[in-house]
PDB file of C-alpha atoms in Angstrom:
ATOM      1  CA  MET A   1     108.221-131.924 169.713  1.00  0.00           C
ATOM      2  CA  LYS A   2     109.167-127.840 169.360  1.00  0.00           C
ATOM      3  CA  TYR A   3     111.904-126.185 167.653  1.00  0.00           C
ATOM      4  CA  LEU A   4     113.282-122.968 167.991  1.00  0.00           C
ATOM      5  CA  VAL A   5     113.345-120.751 165.011  1.00  0.00           C
ATOM      6  CA  ARG A   6     114.720-117.174 164.464  1.00  0.00           C
ATOM      7  CA  ASP A   7     113.575-114.833 161.601  1.00  0.00           C
ATOM      8  CA  LYS A   8     117.263-113.792 160.609  1.00  0.00           C
ATOM      9  CA  MET A   9     117.842-117.475 159.248  1.00  0.00           C
ATOM     10  CA  PHE A  10     116.174-116.161 156.363  1.00  0.00           C
ATOM     11  CA  ALA A  11     118.725-113.867 154.697  1.00  0.00           C
ATOM     12  CA  ILE A  12     120.235-116.100 151.746  1.00  0.00           C
ATOM     13  CA  GLY A  13     124.102-116.871 152.421  1.00  0.00           C
ATOM     14  CA  ASP A  14     123.675-117.120 156.101  1.00  0.00           C
ATOM     15  CA  ASP A  15     123.744-120.619 157.971  1.00  0.00           C
ATOM     16  CA  TYR A  16     121.874-120.932 161.373  1.00  0.00           C
ATOM     17  CA  TRP A  17     120.883-123.795 163.812  1.00  0.00           C
ATOM     18  CA  ILE A  18     117.877-124.413 164.892  1.00  0.00           C
ATOM     19  CA  GLU A  19     117.194-126.195 168.124  1.00  0.00           C
ATOM     20  CA  ASP A  20     114.844-128.166 169.918  1.00  0.00           C
ATOM     21  CA  GLU A  21     113.474-128.191 173.315  1.00  0.00           C
ATOM     22  CA  GLN A  22     116.793-129.194 175.183  1.00  0.00           C
ATOM     23  CA  GLY A  23     118.912-126.642 173.433  1.00  0.00           C
ATOM     24  CA  ARG A  24     120.575-129.120 170.908  1.00  0.00           C
ATOM     25  CA  HIS A  25     121.199-128.530 167.319  1.00  0.00           C
ATOM     26  CA  ALA A  26     118.750-130.421 165.438  1.00  0.00           C
ATOM     27  CA  PHE A  27     118.468-128.781 161.912  1.00  0.00           C
ATOM     28  CA  LEU A  28     121.248-126.532 160.414  1.00  0.00           C
ATOM     29  CA  VAL A  29     119.676-124.234 157.277  1.00  0.00           C
ATOM     30  CA  ASP A  30     122.298-123.349 154.842  1.00  0.00           C
ATOM     31  CA  GLY A  31     121.729-120.321 152.616  1.00  0.00           C
ATOM     32  CA  LYS A  32     122.778-120.789 149.374  1.00  0.00           C
ATOM     33  CA  ALA A  33     124.331-117.345 148.161  1.00  0.00           C
ATOM     34  CA  LEU A  34     124.886-116.146 144.782  1.00  0.00           C
ATOM     35  CA  ARG A  35     122.207-118.822 143.108  1.00  0.00           C
ATOM     36  CA  LEU A  36     119.737-117.645 140.498  1.00  0.00           C
ATOM     37  CA  ARG A  37     116.414-117.805 142.806  1.00  0.00           C
ATOM     38  CA  ASP A  38     116.218-118.325 146.660  1.00  0.00           C
ATOM     39  CA  THR A  39     117.731-121.904 147.711  1.00  0.00           C
ATOM     40  CA  LEU A  40     117.938-123.397 151.012  1.00  0.00           C
ATOM     41  CA  GLU A  41     119.305-126.271 152.109  1.00  0.00           C
ATOM     42  CA  LEU A  42     117.923-127.833 155.794  1.00  0.00           C
ATOM     43  CA  LYS A  43     120.480-130.227 156.981  1.00  0.00           C
ATOM     44  CA  ASP A  44     120.900-132.800 160.362  1.00  0.00           C
ATOM     45  CA  PRO A  45     123.903-132.223 162.897  1.00  0.00           C
ATOM     46  CA  ASP A  46     126.009-134.421 160.974  1.00  0.00           C
ATOM     47  CA  GLY A  47     125.661-132.118 157.681  1.00  0.00           C
ATOM     48  CA  GLN A  48     123.243-134.569 155.808  1.00  0.00           C
ATOM     49  CA  ILE A  49     120.740-132.732 153.264  1.00  0.00           C
ATOM     50  CA  LEU A  50     117.234-133.540 154.123  1.00  0.00           C
ATOM     51  CA  VAL A  51     115.149-131.299 151.817  1.00  0.00           C
ATOM     52  CA  THR A  52     116.478-128.619 149.587  1.00  0.00           C
ATOM     53  CA  LEU A  53     113.694-125.262 149.412  1.00  0.00           C
ATOM     54  CA  ARG A  54     114.024-123.274 145.814  1.00  0.00           C
ATOM     55  CA  GLN A  55     112.187-120.312 144.631  1.00  0.00           C
ATOM     56  CA  LYS A  56     109.984-121.986 141.908  1.00  0.00           C
ATOM     57  CA  MET A  57     111.172-120.108 138.173  1.00  0.00           C
ATOM     58  CA  PHE A  58     108.742-119.287 135.531  1.00  0.00           C
ATOM     59  CA  SER A  59     105.863-120.009 137.504  1.00  0.00           C
ATOM     60  CA  LEU A  60     102.171-117.900 137.046  1.00  0.00           C
ATOM     61  CA  ARG A  61     102.258-117.595 140.523  1.00  0.00           C
ATOM     62  CA  ASP A  62     104.395-117.253 143.167  1.00  0.00           C
ATOM     63  CA  ALA A  63     105.968-121.040 144.111  1.00  0.00           C
ATOM     64  CA  MET A  64     108.409-122.864 145.835  1.00  0.00           C
ATOM     65  CA  THR A  65     109.403-126.467 145.677  1.00  0.00           C
ATOM     66  CA  ILE A  66     110.392-128.885 148.398  1.00  0.00           C
ATOM     67  CA  GLU A  67     113.106-131.323 147.167  1.00  0.00           C
ATOM     68  CA  ARG A  68     114.254-134.894 149.062  1.00  0.00           C
ATOM     69  CA  ASP A  69     117.520-136.642 147.356  1.00  0.00           C
ATOM     70  CA  GLU A  70     117.391-133.956 144.612  1.00  0.00           C
ATOM     71  CA  ARG A  71     113.433-134.766 143.737  1.00  0.00           C
ATOM     72  CA  PRO A  72     110.796-132.869 144.081  1.00  0.00           C
ATOM     73  CA  LEU A  73     108.736-133.788 147.491  1.00  0.00           C
ATOM     74  CA  ALA A  74     106.252-130.707 147.574  1.00  0.00           C
ATOM     75  CA  THR A  75     105.267-127.457 145.783  1.00  0.00           C
ATOM     76  CA  VAL A  76     103.930-124.383 148.253  1.00  0.00           C
ATOM     77  CA  ARG A  77     101.714-121.995 146.690  1.00  0.00           C
ATOM     78  CA  ARG A  78      99.333-119.325 148.092  1.00  0.00           C
ATOM     79  CA  LYS A  79      95.445-120.741 147.747  1.00  0.00           C
ATOM     80  CA  ARG A  80      94.189-118.983 145.197  1.00  0.00           C
ATOM     81  CA  LEU A  81      90.511-118.980 145.869  1.00  0.00           C
ATOM     82  CA  SER A  82      90.618-118.274 149.488  1.00  0.00           C
ATOM     83  CA  LEU A  83      89.294-115.573 151.480  1.00  0.00           C
ATOM     84  CA  LEU A  84      91.901-115.490 153.608  1.00  0.00           C
ATOM     85  CA  ARG A  85      95.127-114.023 152.293  1.00  0.00           C
ATOM     86  CA  ASN A  86      97.265-116.166 154.634  1.00  0.00           C
ATOM     87  CA  HIS A  87      95.998-119.591 153.411  1.00  0.00           C
ATOM     88  CA  TYR A  88      98.823-121.651 151.595  1.00  0.00           C
ATOM     89  CA  ARG A  89      98.455-125.351 149.754  1.00  0.00           C
ATOM     90  CA  VAL A  90     101.563-127.633 150.253  1.00  0.00           C
ATOM     91  CA  THR A  91     101.107-130.360 147.263  1.00  0.00           C
ATOM     92  CA  LEU A  92     102.645-133.425 147.858  1.00  0.00           C
ATOM     93  CA  VAL A  93     103.975-135.345 145.187  1.00  0.00           C
ATOM     94  CA  ASP A  94     101.925-138.262 145.735  1.00  0.00           C
ATOM     95  CA  GLY A  95      98.874-136.144 145.099  1.00  0.00           C
ATOM     96  CA  THR A  96      97.811-135.144 148.834  1.00  0.00           C
ATOM     97  CA  GLY A  97      97.990-132.125 150.470  1.00  0.00           C
ATOM     98  CA  LEU A  98      98.785-129.920 153.443  1.00  0.00           C
ATOM     99  CA  ASP A  99      96.630-126.996 154.482  1.00  0.00           C
ATOM    100  CA  VAL A 100      98.762-123.590 156.165  1.00  0.00           C
ATOM    101  CA  SER A 101      96.667-121.203 157.438  1.00  0.00           C
ATOM    102  CA  GLY A 102      96.921-118.360 160.093  1.00  0.00           C
ATOM    103  CA  ARG A 103      98.797-115.250 160.412  1.00  0.00           C
ATOM    104  CA  ILE A 104     101.793-116.380 158.261  1.00  0.00           C
ATOM    105  CA  LEU A 105     103.657-112.434 159.089  1.00  0.00           C
ATOM    106  CA  ASP A 106     102.931-112.641 162.880  1.00  0.00           C
ATOM    107  CA  ARG A 107     104.396-116.397 162.975  1.00  0.00           C
ATOM    108  CA  GLU A 108     100.807-117.791 164.112  1.00  0.00           C
ATOM    109  CA  PHE A 109      99.712-120.191 162.254  1.00  0.00           C
ATOM    110  CA  THR A 110      99.033-124.011 161.675  1.00  0.00           C
ATOM    111  CA  VAL A 111      99.827-127.015 159.074  1.00  0.00           C
ATOM    112  CA  GLU A 112      97.222-129.626 158.711  1.00  0.00           C
ATOM    113  CA  TYR A 113      96.551-132.672 156.557  1.00  0.00           C
ATOM    114  CA  GLU A 114      92.961-133.499 156.268  1.00  0.00           C
ATOM    115  CA  GLY A 115      91.515-131.418 159.244  1.00  0.00           C
ATOM    116  CA  GLU A 116      93.925-133.076 161.523  1.00  0.00           C
ATOM    117  CA  LEU A 117      96.683-130.789 163.146  1.00  0.00           C
ATOM    118  CA  LEU A 118     100.512-131.684 161.810  1.00  0.00           C
ATOM    119  CA  ALA A 119     102.276-128.501 163.347  1.00  0.00           C
ATOM    120  CA  HIS A 120     101.659-125.303 165.161  1.00  0.00           C
ATOM    121  CA  ILE A 121     103.907-122.306 164.506  1.00  0.00           C
ATOM    122  CA  SER A 122     103.547-119.656 167.065  1.00  0.00           C
ATOM    123  CA  ARG A 123     106.027-116.754 168.729  1.00  0.00           C
ATOM    124  CA  ARG A 124     103.971-117.311 172.272  1.00  0.00           C
ATOM    125  CA  TRP A 125     106.044-120.017 173.378  1.00  0.00           C
ATOM    126  CA  PHE A 126     109.322-117.470 173.318  1.00  0.00           C
ATOM    127  CA  HIS A 127     110.122-114.397 174.847  1.00  0.00           C
ATOM    128  CA  VAL A 128     113.114-113.806 172.560  1.00  0.00           C
ATOM    129  CA  ARG A 129     112.389-110.875 170.137  1.00  0.00           C
ATOM    130  CA  GLU A 130     112.282-112.185 166.229  1.00  0.00           C
ATOM    131  CA  THR A 131     112.047-115.690 167.445  1.00  0.00           C
ATOM    132  CA  TYR A 132     109.325-118.697 166.812  1.00  0.00           C
ATOM    133  CA  ALA A 133     108.834-122.382 167.328  1.00  0.00           C
ATOM    134  CA  VAL A 134     107.699-125.219 164.968  1.00  0.00           C
ATOM    135  CA  ASN A 135     105.797-127.632 167.456  1.00  0.00           C
ATOM    136  CA  VAL A 136     105.190-130.738 165.577  1.00  0.00           C
ATOM    137  CA  VAL A 137     102.369-132.106 167.297  1.00  0.00           C
ATOM    138  CA  ARG A 138     102.020-135.665 165.479  1.00  0.00           C
ATOM    139  CA  GLU A 139     104.938-138.139 166.213  1.00  0.00           C
ATOM    140  CA  ASP A 140     104.578-139.664 162.800  1.00  0.00           C
ATOM    141  CA  ALA A 141     104.914-136.252 160.775  1.00  0.00           C
ATOM    142  CA  ASP A 142     108.160-135.820 159.277  1.00  0.00           C
ATOM    143  CA  ALA A 143     109.898-132.751 161.020  1.00  0.00           C
ATOM    144  CA  ALA A 144     112.351-131.440 158.497  1.00  0.00           C
ATOM    145  CA  LEU A 145     109.153-131.342 156.216  1.00  0.00           C
ATOM    146  CA  GLN A 146     106.720-129.366 158.733  1.00  0.00           C
ATOM    147  CA  ILE A 147     109.643-126.875 159.365  1.00  0.00           C
ATOM    148  CA  ALA A 148     110.558-126.451 155.625  1.00  0.00           C
ATOM    149  CA  VAL A 149     106.326-125.276 155.044  1.00  0.00           C
ATOM    150  CA  ALA A 150     107.187-122.872 157.531  1.00  0.00           C
ATOM    151  CA  VAL A 151     110.475-121.582 155.706  1.00  0.00           C
ATOM    152  CA  CYS A 152     108.413-121.636 152.855  1.00  0.00           C
ATOM    153  CA  VAL A 153     105.023-119.616 153.785  1.00  0.00           C
ATOM    154  CA  ILE A 154     106.650-116.771 155.555  1.00  0.00           C
ATOM    155  CA  ARG A 155     109.499-116.461 152.822  1.00  0.00           C
ATOM    156  CA  MET A 156     106.591-116.171 150.601  1.00  0.00           C
ATOM    157  CA  ALA A 157     104.052-113.975 152.656  1.00  0.00           C
ATOM    158  CA  GLU A 158     107.317-111.507 153.112  1.00  0.00           C
ATOM    159  CA  ARG A 159     107.911-111.250 149.403  1.00  0.00           C
ATOM    160  CA  GLU A 160     103.771-110.817 148.598  1.00  0.00           C
ATOM    161  CA  ARG A 161     104.339-107.756 151.220  1.00  0.00           C
ATOM    162  CA  GLU A 162     107.217-106.287 149.759  1.00  0.00           C
ATOM    163  CA  ASP A 163     105.588-106.528 146.208  1.00  0.00           C
TER     164      ASP A 163
END
């Protein structure tokens, strides 16, 4: 299933709908302004919070956490010993991990679990400026988590570029 995401959603304080392939509202990104750290909530169309994304405070390396039901679900960090600058590791609370690699700033990258493709993020599918798709390849993959991972690594890569 492909989800349409527009880059302007990354402004803190802005709310934005992510649409599915049929143009229906699938997720609401709710940017929380006036917070000490970056905080975004990914909600379903009924307003239920599915995941919360937070910039990790007091971390030696830039990191973001993904929470579900106010409990940590995953931590996203740039892979430390990677020859590729655009390689991130998502460590889930159960100890398993997802690998994110590709051209993050170009919105051309993949999310994999043990070498198996879970999601492909790309601008190629859309001709609308500043728009990209999150294609969740596996039916049993958590779409909200895949979108949250994409949002986190893009935010982190953009912050790193600014520094």
